[in-house]
JSON list of C-alpha atoms in Angstrom, two decimals:
[
{"chain": "O", "resi": 1, "resn": "UNK", "atom": "CA", "xyz": [-36.94, 90.70, 16.21]},
{"chain": "O", "resi": 2, "resn": "UNK", "atom": "CA", "xyz": [-39.99, 90.05, 18.42]},
{"chain": "O", "resi": 3, "resn": "UNK", "atom": "CA", "xyz": [-41.87, 86.76, 18.36]},
{"chain": "O", "resi": 4, "resn": "UNK", "atom": "CA", "xyz": [-45.48, 87.35, 17.32]},
{"chain": "O", "resi": 5, "resn": "UNK", "atom": "CA", "xyz": [-46.67, 83.78, 16.74]},
{"chain": "O", "resi": 6, "resn": "UNK", "atom": "CA", "xyz": [-45.79, 80.46, 18.39]},
{"chain": "O", "resi": 7, "resn": "UNK", "atom": "CA", "xyz": [-47.55, 77.23, 17.44]},
{"chain": "O", "resi": 8, "resn": "UNK", "atom": "CA", "xyz": [-47.09, 73.50, 17.95]},
{"chain": "O", "resi": 9, "resn": "UNK", "atom": "CA", "xyz": [-48.63, 70.45, 16.30]},
{"chain": "O", "resi": 10, "resn": "UNK", "atom": "CA", "xyz": [-48.18, 66.69, 16.19]},
{"chain": "O", "resi": 11, "resn": "UNK", "atom": "CA", "xyz": [-47.70, 64.41, 13.19]},
{"chain": "O", "resi": 12, "resn": "UNK", "atom": "CA", "xyz": [-47.62, 60.60, 13.53]},
{"chain": "O", "resi": 13, "resn": "UNK", "atom": "CA", "xyz": [-45.23, 58.85, 11.16]},
{"chain": "O", "resi": 14, "resn": "UNK", "atom": "CA", "xyz": [-45.62, 55.09, 10.87]},
{"chain": "O", "resi": 15, "resn": "UNK", "atom": "CA", "xyz": [-42.44, 53.18, 9.91]},
{"chain": "O", "resi": 16, "resn": "UNK", "atom": "CA", "xyz": [-42.40, 51.29, 6.64]},
{"chain": "O", "resi": 17, "resn": "UNK", "atom": "CA", "xyz": [-40.42, 48.46, 8.25]},
{"chain": "O", "resi": 18, "resn": "UNK", "atom": "CA", "xyz": [-41.16, 46.85, 11.64]},
{"chain": "O", "resi": 19, "resn": "UNK", "atom": "CA", "xyz": [-38.35, 47.74, 14.06]},
{"chain": "O", "resi": 20, "resn": "UNK", "atom": "CA", "xyz": [-37.53, 46.13, 17.40]},
{"chain": "O", "resi": 21, "resn": "UNK", "atom": "CA", "xyz": [-34.66, 46.70, 19.76]},
{"chain": "O", "resi": 22, "resn": "UNK", "atom": "CA", "xyz": [-34.00, 44.97, 23.08]},
{"chain": "O", "resi": 23, "resn": "UNK", "atom": "CA", "xyz": [-36.68, 46.85, 25.03]},
{"chain": "O", "resi": 24, "resn": "UNK", "atom": "CA", "xyz": [-39.28, 48.26, 22.64]},
{"chain": "O", "resi": 25, "resn": "UNK", "atom": "CA", "xyz": [-41.00, 48.27, 19.28]},
{"chain": "O", "resi": 26, "resn": "UNK", "atom": "CA", "xyz": [-41.01, 51.39, 17.12]},
{"chain": "O", "resi": 27, "resn": "UNK", "atom": "CA", "xyz": [-44.76, 51.61, 16.56]},
{"chain": "O", "resi": 28, "resn": "UNK", "atom": "CA", "xyz": [-44.71, 55.16, 15.22]},
{"chain": "O", "resi": 29, "resn": "UNK", "atom": "CA", "xyz": [-42.70, 58.34, 15.39]},
{"chain": "O", "resi": 30, "resn": "UNK", "atom": "CA", "xyz": [-44.72, 61.04, 17.12]},
{"chain": "O", "resi": 31, "resn": "UNK", "atom": "CA", "xyz": [-43.18, 64.14, 15.56]},
{"chain": "O", "resi": 32, "resn": "UNK", "atom": "CA", "xyz": [-43.81, 67.39, 17.41]},
{"chain": "O", "resi": 33, "resn": "UNK", "atom": "CA", "xyz": [-43.31, 70.55, 15.36]},
{"chain": "O", "resi": 34, "resn": "UNK", "atom": "CA", "xyz": [-42.86, 74.06, 16.74]},
{"chain": "O", "resi": 35, "resn": "UNK", "atom": "CA", "xyz": [-43.11, 77.11, 14.50]},
{"chain": "O", "resi": 36, "resn": "UNK", "atom": "CA", "xyz": [-42.18, 80.65, 15.55]},
{"chain": "O", "resi": 37, "resn": "UNK", "atom": "CA", "xyz": [-42.79, 83.82, 13.53]},
{"chain": "O", "resi": 38, "resn": "UNK", "atom": "CA", "xyz": [-41.19, 87.19, 14.17]},
{"chain": "O", "resi": 39, "resn": "UNK", "atom": "CA", "xyz": [-42.48, 90.69, 13.52]},
{"chain": "O", "resi": 40, "resn": "UNK", "atom": "CA", "xyz": [-40.16, 91.04, 10.54]},
{"chain": "O", "resi": 41, "resn": "UNK", "atom": "CA", "xyz": [-41.63, 87.99, 8.80]},
{"chain": "O", "resi": 42, "resn": "UNK", "atom": "CA", "xyz": [-39.04, 85.33, 9.61]},
{"chain": "O", "resi": 43, "resn": "UNK", "atom": "CA", "xyz": [-40.40, 81.85, 10.39]},
{"chain": "O", "resi": 44, "resn": "UNK", "atom": "CA", "xyz": [-38.39, 79.27, 12.32]},
{"chain": "O", "resi": 45, "resn": "UNK", "atom": "CA", "xyz": [-39.33, 75.61, 12.57]},
{"chain": "O", "resi": 46, "resn": "UNK", "atom": "CA", "xyz": [-38.11, 73.09, 15.12]},
{"chain": "O", "resi": 47, "resn": "UNK", "atom": "CA", "xyz": [-39.09, 69.55, 15.92]},
{"chain": "O", "resi": 48, "resn": "UNK", "atom": "CA", "xyz": [-38.68, 66.73, 18.37]},
{"chain": "O", "resi": 49, "resn": "UNK", "atom": "CA", "xyz": [-40.07, 63.21, 18.45]},
{"chain": "O", "resi": 50, "resn": "UNK", "atom": "CA", "xyz": [-40.94, 60.15, 20.49]},
{"chain": "O", "resi": 51, "resn": "UNK", "atom": "CA", "xyz": [-41.18, 56.53, 19.38]},
{"chain": "O", "resi": 52, "resn": "UNK", "atom": "CA", "xyz": [-44.85, 56.10, 20.11]},
{"chain": "O", "resi": 53, "resn": "UNK", "atom": "CA", "xyz": [-45.82, 57.53, 23.50]},
{"chain": "O", "resi": 54, "resn": "UNK", "atom": "CA", "xyz": [-45.69, 60.92, 25.19]},
{"chain": "O", "resi": 55, "resn": "UNK", "atom": "CA", "xyz": [-46.17, 63.10, 22.13]},
{"chain": "O", "resi": 56, "resn": "UNK", "atom": "CA", "xyz": [-49.45, 64.58, 23.34]},
{"chain": "O", "resi": 57, "resn": "UNK", "atom": "CA", "xyz": [-47.89, 65.38, 26.71]},
{"chain": "O", "resi": 58, "resn": "UNK", "atom": "CA", "xyz": [-45.17, 67.37, 24.91]},
{"chain": "O", "resi": 59, "resn": "UNK", "atom": "CA", "xyz": [-47.80, 69.22, 22.87]},
{"chain": "O", "resi": 60, "resn": "UNK", "atom": "CA", "xyz": [-49.76, 70.12, 26.01]},
{"chain": "O", "resi": 61, "resn": "UNK", "atom": "CA", "xyz": [-46.64, 71.41, 27.77]},
{"chain": "O", "resi": 62, "resn": "UNK", "atom": "CA", "xyz": [-45.72, 73.52, 24.77]},
{"chain": "O", "resi": 63, "resn": "UNK", "atom": "CA", "xyz": [-49.15, 75.01, 24.22]},
{"chain": "O", "resi": 64, "resn": "UNK", "atom": "CA", "xyz": [-50.01, 75.70, 27.86]},
{"chain": "O", "resi": 65, "resn": "UNK", "atom": "CA", "xyz": [-46.72, 76.47, 29.60]},
{"chain": "O", "resi": 66, "resn": "UNK", "atom": "CA", "xyz": [-43.97, 77.25, 27.09]},
{"chain": "O", "resi": 67, "resn": "UNK", "atom": "CA", "xyz": [-45.08, 78.91, 23.87]},
{"chain": "O", "resi": 68, "resn": "UNK", "atom": "CA", "xyz": [-47.21, 81.66, 25.46]},
{"chain": "O", "resi": 69, "resn": "UNK", "atom": "CA", "xyz": [-44.08, 82.86, 27.28]},
{"chain": "O", "resi": 70, "resn": "UNK", "atom": "CA", "xyz": [-42.33, 83.47, 23.95]},
{"chain": "O", "resi": 71, "resn": "UNK", "atom": "CA", "xyz": [-44.77, 86.02, 22.57]},
{"chain": "O", "resi": 72, "resn": "UNK", "atom": "CA", "xyz": [-43.16, 89.47, 22.51]},
{"chain": "O", "resi": 73, "resn": "UNK", "atom": "CA", "xyz": [-39.70, 88.11, 23.28]},
{"chain": "O", "resi": 74, "resn": "UNK", "atom": "CA", "xyz": [-36.56, 88.81, 21.24]},
{"chain": "O", "resi": 75, "resn": "UNK", "atom": "CA", "xyz": [-35.92, 85.71, 19.11]},
{"chain": "O", "resi": 76, "resn": "UNK", "atom": "CA", "xyz": [-32.21, 86.51, 18.89]},
{"chain": "O", "resi": 77, "resn": "UNK", "atom": "CA", "xyz": [-31.69, 85.73, 22.58]},
{"chain": "O", "resi": 78, "resn": "UNK", "atom": "CA", "xyz": [-31.67, 81.97, 22.13]},
{"chain": "O", "resi": 79, "resn": "UNK", "atom": "CA", "xyz": [-29.90, 81.00, 25.35]},
{"chain": "O", "resi": 80, "resn": "UNK", "atom": "CA", "xyz": [-31.80, 83.51, 27.45]},
{"chain": "O", "resi": 81, "resn": "UNK", "atom": "CA", "xyz": [-35.13, 82.19, 26.19]},
{"chain": "O", "resi": 82, "resn": "UNK", "atom": "CA", "xyz": [-34.08, 78.61, 26.83]},
{"chain": "O", "resi": 83, "resn": "UNK", "atom": "CA", "xyz": [-33.28, 79.52, 30.43]},
{"chain": "O", "resi": 84, "resn": "UNK", "atom": "CA", "xyz": [-36.53, 81.45, 30.79]},
{"chain": "O", "resi": 85, "resn": "UNK", "atom": "CA", "xyz": [-38.55, 78.42, 29.75]},
{"chain": "O", "resi": 86, "resn": "UNK", "atom": "CA", "xyz": [-36.39, 76.00, 31.74]},
{"chain": "O", "resi": 87, "resn": "UNK", "atom": "CA", "xyz": [-36.93, 77.89, 34.99]},
{"chain": "O", "resi": 88, "resn": "UNK", "atom": "CA", "xyz": [-40.59, 78.52, 34.25]},
{"chain": "O", "resi": 89, "resn": "UNK", "atom": "CA", "xyz": [-41.16, 74.75, 34.28]},
{"chain": "O", "resi": 90, "resn": "UNK", "atom": "CA", "xyz": [-38.52, 73.83, 36.82]},
{"chain": "O", "resi": 91, "resn": "UNK", "atom": "CA", "xyz": [-40.93, 71.55, 38.67]},
{"chain": "O", "resi": 92, "resn": "UNK", "atom": "CA", "xyz": [-40.81, 69.07, 35.80]},
{"chain": "O", "resi": 93, "resn": "UNK", "atom": "CA", "xyz": [-37.14, 69.27, 34.87]},
{"chain": "O", "resi": 94, "resn": "UNK", "atom": "CA", "xyz": [-34.91, 67.53, 34.25]},
{"chain": "O", "resi": 95, "resn": "UNK", "atom": "CA", "xyz": [-36.87, 64.88, 32.34]},
{"chain": "O", "resi": 96, "resn": "UNK", "atom": "CA", "xyz": [-37.69, 63.61, 28.90]},
{"chain": "O", "resi": 97, "resn": "UNK", "atom": "CA", "xyz": [-41.01, 65.40, 28.28]},
{"chain": "O", "resi": 98, "resn": "UNK", "atom": "CA", "xyz": [-39.78, 68.86, 29.22]},
{"chain": "O", "resi": 99, "resn": "UNK", "atom": "CA", "xyz": [-36.40, 68.39, 27.56]},
{"chain": "O", "resi": 100, "resn": "UNK", "atom": "CA", "xyz": [-37.97, 67.28, 24.29]},
{"chain": "O", "resi": 101, "resn": "UNK", "atom": "CA", "xyz": [-40.35, 70.25, 24.35]},
{"chain": "O", "resi": 102, "resn": "UNK", "atom": "CA", "xyz": [-37.48, 72.64, 25.02]},
{"chain": "O", "resi": 103, "resn": "UNK", "atom": "CA", "xyz": [-35.48, 71.06, 22.20]},
{"chain": "O", "resi": 104, "resn": "UNK", "atom": "CA", "xyz": [-38.20, 71.81, 19.65]},
{"chain": "O", "resi": 105, "resn": "UNK", "atom": "CA", "xyz": [-38.35, 75.46, 20.76]},
{"chain": "O", "resi": 106, "resn": "UNK", "atom": "CA", "xyz": [-34.57, 75.77, 20.81]},
{"chain": "O", "resi": 107, "resn": "UNK", "atom": "CA", "xyz": [-34.26, 74.40, 17.27]},
{"chain": "O", "resi": 108, "resn": "UNK", "atom": "CA", "xyz": [-36.94, 76.80, 16.01]},
{"chain": "O", "resi": 109, "resn": "UNK", "atom": "CA", "xyz": [-35.11, 79.74, 17.60]},
{"chain": "O", "resi": 110, "resn": "UNK", "atom": "CA", "xyz": [-31.85, 78.71, 15.97]},
{"chain": "O", "resi": 111, "resn": "UNK", "atom": "CA", "xyz": [-33.68, 78.39, 12.65]},
{"chain": "O", "resi": 112, "resn": "UNK", "atom": "CA", "xyz": [-34.83, 82.01, 12.98]},
{"chain": "O", "resi": 113, "resn": "UNK", "atom": "CA", "xyz": [-31.35, 83.12, 13.97]},
{"chain": "O", "resi": 114, "resn": "UNK", "atom": "CA", "xyz": [-29.74, 81.38, 10.99]},
{"chain": "O", "resi": 115, "resn": "UNK", "atom": "CA", "xyz": [-32.26, 82.80, 8.53]},
{"chain": "O", "resi": 116, "resn": "UNK", "atom": "CA", "xyz": [-31.72, 86.29, 9.91]},
{"chain": "O", "resi": 117, "resn": "UNK", "atom": "CA", "xyz": [-27.96, 85.89, 9.50]},
{"chain": "O", "resi": 118, "resn": "UNK", "atom": "CA", "xyz": [-28.22, 84.19, 6.12]},
{"chain": "O", "resi": 119, "resn": "UNK", "atom": "CA", "xyz": [-25.99, 81.35, 7.30]},
{"chain": "O", "resi": 120, "resn": "UNK", "atom": "CA", "xyz": [-26.46, 77.61, 7.84]},
{"chain": "O", "resi": 121, "resn": "UNK", "atom": "CA", "xyz": [-26.41, 76.34, 11.42]},
{"chain": "O", "resi": 122, "resn": "UNK", "atom": "CA", "xyz": [-23.14, 74.44, 11.09]},
{"chain": "O", "resi": 123, "resn": "UNK", "atom": "CA", "xyz": [-21.37, 77.66, 10.07]},
{"chain": "O", "resi": 124, "resn": "UNK", "atom": "CA", "xyz": [-23.11, 79.97, 12.55]},
{"chain": "O", "resi": 125, "resn": "UNK", "atom": "CA", "xyz": [-22.31, 77.56, 15.38]},
{"chain": "O", "resi": 126, "resn": "UNK", "atom": "CA", "xyz": [-18.60, 77.71, 14.63]},
{"chain": "O", "resi": 127, "resn": "UNK", "atom": "CA", "xyz": [-18.01, 75.99, 11.31]},
{"chain": "O", "resi": 128, "resn": "UNK", "atom": "CA", "xyz": [-15.24, 73.71, 12.50]},
{"chain": "O", "resi": 129, "resn": "UNK", "atom": "CA", "xyz": [-16.01, 70.84, 10.09]},
{"chain": "O", "resi": 130, "resn": "UNK", "atom": "CA", "xyz": [-17.79, 70.68, 6.77]},
{"chain": "O", "resi": 131, "resn": "UNK", "atom": "CA", "xyz": [-18.17, 66.89, 6.96]},
{"chain": "O", "resi": 132, "resn": "UNK", "atom": "CA", "xyz": [-18.72, 64.39, 9.77]},
{"chain": "O", "resi": 133, "resn": "UNK", "atom": "CA", "xyz": [-18.55, 60.58, 9.68]},
{"chain": "O", "resi": 134, "resn": "UNK", "atom": "CA", "xyz": [-21.85, 58.71, 9.68]},
{"chain": "O", "resi": 135, "resn": "UNK", "atom": "CA", "xyz": [-23.05, 55.16, 10.23]},
{"chain": "O", "resi": 136, "resn": "UNK", "atom": "CA", "xyz": [-26.12, 53.19, 9.17]},
{"chain": "O", "resi": 137, "resn": "UNK", "atom": "CA", "xyz": [-28.37, 51.61, 11.80]},
{"chain": "O", "resi": 138, "resn": "UNK", "atom": "CA", "xyz": [-31.38, 50.85, 9.61]},
{"chain": "O", "resi": 139, "resn": "UNK", "atom": "CA", "xyz": [-30.40, 47.30, 8.72]},
{"chain": "O", "resi": 140, "resn": "UNK", "atom": "CA", "xyz": [-29.45, 46.08, 12.18]},
{"chain": "O", "resi": 141, "resn": "UNK", "atom": "CA", "xyz": [-32.69, 45.81, 14.16]},
{"chain": "O", "resi": 142, "resn": "UNK", "atom": "CA", "xyz": [-33.04, 43.00, 16.68]},
{"chain": "O", "resi": 143, "resn": "UNK", "atom": "CA", "xyz": [-36.09, 41.44, 15.02]},
{"chain": "O", "resi": 144, "resn": "UNK", "atom": "CA", "xyz": [-34.18, 40.89, 11.75]},
{"chain": "O", "resi": 145, "resn": "UNK", "atom": "CA", "xyz": [-32.76, 37.45, 11.03]},
{"chain": "O", "resi": 146, "resn": "UNK", "atom": "CA", "xyz": [-29.01, 37.03, 10.83]},
{"chain": "O", "resi": 147, "resn": "UNK", "atom": "CA", "xyz": [-28.99, 36.62, 7.05]},
{"chain": "O", "resi": 148, "resn": "UNK", "atom": "CA", "xyz": [-30.99, 39.86, 6.72]},
{"chain": "O", "resi": 149, "resn": "UNK", "atom": "CA", "xyz": [-28.62, 41.94, 8.86]},
{"chain": "O", "resi": 150, "resn": "UNK", "atom": "CA", "xyz": [-25.63, 40.54, 6.98]},
{"chain": "O", "resi": 151, "resn": "UNK", "atom": "CA", "xyz": [-27.23, 41.40, 3.64]},
{"chain": "O", "resi": 152, "resn": "UNK", "atom": "CA", "xyz": [-28.20, 44.88, 4.85]},
{"chain": "O", "resi": 153, "resn": "UNK", "atom": "CA", "xyz": [-24.68, 45.52, 6.16]},
{"chain": "O", "resi": 154, "resn": "UNK", "atom": "CA", "xyz": [-23.22, 44.61, 2.77]},
{"chain": "O", "resi": 155, "resn": "UNK", "atom": "CA", "xyz": [-25.66, 46.98, 1.08]},
{"chain": "O", "resi": 156, "resn": "UNK", "atom": "CA", "xyz": [-24.67, 49.77, 3.46]},
{"chain": "O", "resi": 157, "resn": "UNK", "atom": "CA", "xyz": [-21.00, 49.29, 2.67]},
{"chain": "O", "resi": 158, "resn": "UNK", "atom": "CA", "xyz": [-21.69, 49.22, -1.07]},
{"chain": "O", "resi": 159, "resn": "UNK", "atom": "CA", "xyz": [-23.47, 52.57, -0.71]},
{"chain": "O", "resi": 160, "resn": "UNK", "atom": "CA", "xyz": [-20.42, 54.10, 0.92]},
{"chain": "O", "resi": 161, "resn": "UNK", "atom": "CA", "xyz": [-21.38, 54.06, 4.59]},
{"chain": "O", "resi": 162, "resn": "UNK", "atom": "CA", "xyz": [-18.20, 53.97, 6.72]},
{"chain": "O", "resi": 163, "resn": "UNK", "atom": "CA", "xyz": [-19.94, 52.17, 9.58]},
{"chain": "O", "resi": 164, "resn": "UNK", "atom": "CA", "xyz": [-22.96, 50.06, 10.55]},
{"chain": "O", "resi": 165, "resn": "UNK", "atom": "CA", "xyz": [-24.69, 49.49, 13.87]},
{"chain": "O", "resi": 166, "resn": "UNK", "atom": "CA", "xyz": [-26.27, 46.22, 14.98]},
{"chain": "O", "resi": 167, "resn": "UNK", "atom": "CA", "xyz": [-28.72, 45.89, 17.87]},
{"chain": "O", "resi": 168, "resn": "UNK", "atom": "CA", "xyz": [-28.01, 43.35, 20.61]},
{"chain": "O", "resi": 169, "resn": "UNK", "atom": "CA", "xyz": [-30.06, 42.03, 23.51]},
{"chain": "O", "resi": 170, "resn": "UNK", "atom": "CA", "xyz": [-31.00, 38.48, 22.60]},
{"chain": "O", "resi": 171, "resn": "UNK", "atom": "CA", "xyz": [-31.71, 36.26, 25.66]},
{"chain": "O", "resi": 172, "resn": "UNK", "atom": "CA", "xyz": [-28.76, 34.06, 24.71]},
{"chain": "O", "resi": 173, "resn": "UNK", "atom": "CA", "xyz": [-25.51, 36.07, 24.55]},
{"chain": "O", "resi": 174, "resn": "UNK", "atom": "CA", "xyz": [-24.08, 33.62, 22.04]},
{"chain": "O", "resi": 175, "resn": "UNK", "atom": "CA", "xyz": [-26.80, 34.63, 19.59]},
{"chain": "O", "resi": 176, "resn": "UNK", "atom": "CA", "xyz": [-25.70, 38.27, 19.88]},
{"chain": "O", "resi": 177, "resn": "UNK", "atom": "CA", "xyz": [-22.11, 37.16, 19.33]},
{"chain": "O", "resi": 178, "resn": "UNK", "atom": "CA", "xyz": [-23.06, 35.12, 16.27]},
{"chain": "O", "resi": 179, "resn": "UNK", "atom": "CA", "xyz": [-24.94, 38.05, 14.72]},
{"chain": "O", "resi": 180, "resn": "UNK", "atom": "CA", "xyz": [-22.11, 40.51, 15.29]},
{"chain": "O", "resi": 181, "resn": "UNK", "atom": "CA", "xyz": [-19.50, 38.03, 14.10]},
{"chain": "O", "resi": 182, "resn": "UNK", "atom": "CA", "xyz": [-21.40, 37.33, 10.90]},
{"chain": "O", "resi": 183, "resn": "UNK", "atom": "CA", "xyz": [-21.63, 41.05, 10.13]},
{"chain": "O", "resi": 184, "resn": "UNK", "atom": "CA", "xyz": [-17.95, 41.61, 10.92]},
{"chain": "O", "resi": 185, "resn": "UNK", "atom": "CA", "xyz": [-16.98, 38.75, 8.58]},
{"chain": "O", "resi": 186, "resn": "UNK", "atom": "CA", "xyz": [-19.19, 40.22, 5.86]},
{"chain": "O", "resi": 187, "resn": "UNK", "atom": "CA", "xyz": [-17.97, 43.83, 6.02]},
{"chain": "O", "resi": 188, "resn": "UNK", "atom": "CA", "xyz": [-14.32, 43.17, 6.81]},
{"chain": "O", "resi": 189, "resn": "UNK", "atom": "CA", "xyz": [-11.99, 44.80, 9.34]},
{"chain": "O", "resi": 190, "resn": "UNK", "atom": "CA", "xyz": [-11.95, 48.32, 7.90]},
{"chain": "O", "resi": 191, "resn": "UNK", "atom": "CA", "xyz": [-15.63, 49.22, 8.32]},
{"chain": "O", "resi": 192, "resn": "UNK", "atom": "CA", "xyz": [-16.68, 50.59, 11.71]},
{"chain": "O", "resi": 193, "resn": "UNK", "atom": "CA", "xyz": [-19.02, 48.20, 13.54]},
{"chain": "O", "resi": 194, "resn": "UNK", "atom": "CA", "xyz": [-21.07, 49.54, 16.43]},
{"chain": "O", "resi": 195, "resn": "UNK", "atom": "CA", "xyz": [-23.55, 47.76, 18.67]},
{"chain": "O", "resi": 196, "resn": "UNK", "atom": "CA", "xyz": [-26.45, 49.02, 20.79]},
{"chain": "O", "resi": 197, "resn": "UNK", "atom": "CA", "xyz": [-28.16, 47.24, 23.71]},
{"chain": "O", "resi": 198, "resn": "UNK", "atom": "CA", "xyz": [-30.73, 49.99, 24.35]},
{"chain": "O", "resi": 199, "resn": "UNK", "atom": "CA", "xyz": [-30.26, 49.93, 28.14]},
{"chain": "O", "resi": 200, "resn": "UNK", "atom": "CA", "xyz": [-31.32, 46.29, 28.44]},
{"chain": "O", "resi": 201, "resn": "UNK", "atom": "CA", "xyz": [-28.52, 44.72, 30.54]},
{"chain": "O", "resi": 202, "resn": "UNK", "atom": "CA", "xyz": [-27.52, 44.59, 34.17]},
{"chain": "O", "resi": 203, "resn": "UNK", "atom": "CA", "xyz": [-23.90, 45.46, 34.94]},
{"chain": "O", "resi": 204, "resn": "UNK", "atom": "CA", "xyz": [-22.96, 41.80, 35.25]},
{"chain": "O", "resi": 205, "resn": "UNK", "atom": "CA", "xyz": [-24.55, 40.92, 31.92]},
{"chain": "O", "resi": 206, "resn": "UNK", "atom": "CA", "xyz": [-23.05, 43.95, 30.17]},
{"chain": "O", "resi": 207, "resn": "UNK", "atom": "CA", "xyz": [-19.59, 43.04, 31.44]},
{"chain": "O", "resi": 208, "resn": "UNK", "atom": "CA", "xyz": [-19.99, 39.44, 30.27]},
{"chain": "O", "resi": 209, "resn": "UNK", "atom": "CA", "xyz": [-21.16, 40.44, 26.80]},
{"chain": "O", "resi": 210, "resn": "UNK", "atom": "CA", "xyz": [-18.46, 43.08, 26.42]},
{"chain": "O", "resi": 211, "resn": "UNK", "atom": "CA", "xyz": [-15.90, 40.36, 27.05]},
{"chain": "O", "resi": 212, "resn": "UNK", "atom": "CA", "xyz": [-17.50, 38.22, 24.34]},
{"chain": "O", "resi": 213, "resn": "UNK", "atom": "CA", "xyz": [-17.55, 41.13, 21.88]},
{"chain": "O", "resi": 214, "resn": "UNK", "atom": "CA", "xyz": [-13.97, 42.35, 22.37]},
{"chain": "O", "resi": 215, "resn": "UNK", "atom": "CA", "xyz": [-12.37, 40.22, 19.60]},
{"chain": "O", "resi": 216, "resn": "UNK", "atom": "CA", "xyz": [-14.68, 41.88, 17.05]},
{"chain": "O", "resi": 217, "resn": "UNK", "atom": "CA", "xyz": [-13.00, 45.30, 17.39]},
{"chain": "O", "resi": 218, "resn": "UNK", "atom": "CA", "xyz": [-16.27, 47.15, 17.93]},
{"chain": "O", "resi": 219, "resn": "UNK", "atom": "CA", "xyz": [-16.28, 50.91, 17.48]},
{"chain": "O", "resi": 220, "resn": "UNK", "atom": "CA", "xyz": [-18.50, 51.25, 20.57]},
{"chain": "O", "resi": 221, "resn": "UNK", "atom": "CA", "xyz": [-20.92, 49.42, 22.87]},
{"chain": "O", "resi": 222, "resn": "UNK", "atom": "CA", "xyz": [-23.94, 51.72, 23.22]},
{"chain": "O", "resi": 223, "resn": "UNK", "atom": "CA", "xyz": [-26.25, 52.02, 26.23]},
{"chain": "O", "resi": 224, "resn": "UNK", "atom": "CA", "xyz": [-25.54, 48.59, 27.67]},
{"chain": "O", "resi": 225, "resn": "UNK", "atom": "CA", "xyz": [-27.32, 49.54, 30.93]},
{"chain": "O", "resi": 226, "resn": "UNK", "atom": "CA", "xyz": [-30.05, 52.00, 31.99]},
{"chain": "O", "resi": 227, "resn": "UNK", "atom": "CA", "xyz": [-28.79, 55.43, 30.95]},
{"chain": "O", "resi": 228, "resn": "UNK", "atom": "CA", "xyz": [-28.98, 56.96, 34.42]},
{"chain": "O", "resi": 229, "resn": "UNK", "atom": "CA", "xyz": [-26.59, 54.31, 35.81]},
{"chain": "O", "resi": 230, "resn": "UNK", "atom": "CA", "xyz": [-23.54, 56.48, 35.28]},
{"chain": "O", "resi": 231, "resn": "UNK", "atom": "CA", "xyz": [-21.41, 54.67, 37.87]},
{"chain": "O", "resi": 232, "resn": "UNK", "atom": "CA", "xyz": [-22.17, 51.37, 36.15]},
{"chain": "O", "resi": 233, "resn": "UNK", "atom": "CA", "xyz": [-21.12, 52.70, 32.76]},
{"chain": "O", "resi": 234, "resn": "UNK", "atom": "CA", "xyz": [-17.94, 54.14, 34.23]},
{"chain": "O", "resi": 235, "resn": "UNK", "atom": "CA", "xyz": [-17.08, 50.84, 35.86]},
{"chain": "O", "resi": 236, "resn": "UNK", "atom": "CA", "xyz": [-17.87, 48.94, 32.66]},
{"chain": "O", "resi": 237, "resn": "UNK", "atom": "CA", "xyz": [-15.62, 51.22, 30.62]},
{"chain": "O", "resi": 238, "resn": "UNK", "atom": "CA", "xyz": [-12.77, 50.41, 33.00]},
{"chain": "O", "resi": 239, "resn": "UNK", "atom": "CA", "xyz": [-13.28, 46.69, 32.50]},
{"chain": "O", "resi": 240, "resn": "UNK", "atom": "CA", "xyz": [-13.38, 46.49, 28.70]},
{"chain": "O", "resi": 241, "resn": "UNK", "atom": "CA", "xyz": [-11.35, 47.67, 25.73]},
{"chain": "O", "resi": 242, "resn": "UNK", "atom": "CA", "xyz": [-14.56, 48.55, 23.85]},
{"chain": "O", "resi": 243, "resn": "UNK", "atom": "CA", "xyz": [-15.51, 52.25, 24.10]},
{"chain": "O", "resi": 244, "resn": "UNK", "atom": "CA", "xyz": [-18.80, 52.61, 26.01]},
{"chain": "O", "resi": 245, "resn": "UNK", "atom": "CA", "xyz": [-21.30, 55.05, 24.47]},
{"chain": "O", "resi": 246, "resn": "UNK", "atom": "CA", "xyz": [-24.09, 56.62, 26.49]},
{"chain": "O", "resi": 247, "resn": "UNK", "atom": "CA", "xyz": [-25.98, 59.91, 26.37]},
{"chain": "O", "resi": 248, "resn": "UNK", "atom": "CA", "xyz": [-28.96, 59.94, 24.01]},
{"chain": "O", "resi": 249, "resn": "UNK", "atom": "CA", "xyz": [-31.32, 58.99, 26.85]},
{"chain": "O", "resi": 250, "resn": "UNK", "atom": "CA", "xyz": [-29.83, 61.37, 29.42]},
{"chain": "O", "resi": 251, "resn": "UNK", "atom": "CA", "xyz": [-31.60, 64.71, 29.80]},
{"chain": "O", "resi": 252, "resn": "UNK", "atom": "CA", "xyz": [-29.21, 66.56, 32.08]},
{"chain": "O", "resi": 253, "resn": "UNK", "atom": "CA", "xyz": [-25.51, 67.27, 32.52]}
]
């Protein structure tokens, strides 16, 4: 199953609703697609994305340094190819641009593998669960007024979502507390309520806000500090009863 074609392209998707979190505005989703074709006619598609910057850098890395190395390779050797590309660009790893490019290739390879096996990814990867719990974050952006996030949370619950996530990071911590409290009152005690600071706090501020949030029985407090501050997140987790979530902005073990 040799790879005979490897292409990448970029599609900009503009959001229908203006979205802000504590550190950035979601201007557009730069969606990078990778498509791989094998000599037996299978086509695998993978993608990755940014929230407005860096997409062209990912495309350049893919087209110049990564995809040419896939031609003639066995598409079934997913892990071996990932390592081949990782070490071929070791000067720029580990970091967001290279990791996002590798992710698009990796997903495309798994797509080929699943099509060849005639199985969905969840089953081919082990098939432990057929269902996983989800939560809705669409109605909890920081730029939305408190009455809007309350109304959106109610809508999410009425649609069957088992959890909702609300962004925090207002200059005044009491405003964050008021927003979270209003949502908790609206959805009741049985719906999971998460919150996300998008790496915007210092340790001292994160610790203070976690203390304020504890009575709300939050499901987790996500990225309270810069993601690479692992020692800070560990220390914070020891100081609060709220589970501390971190990982989506970390690109290495």
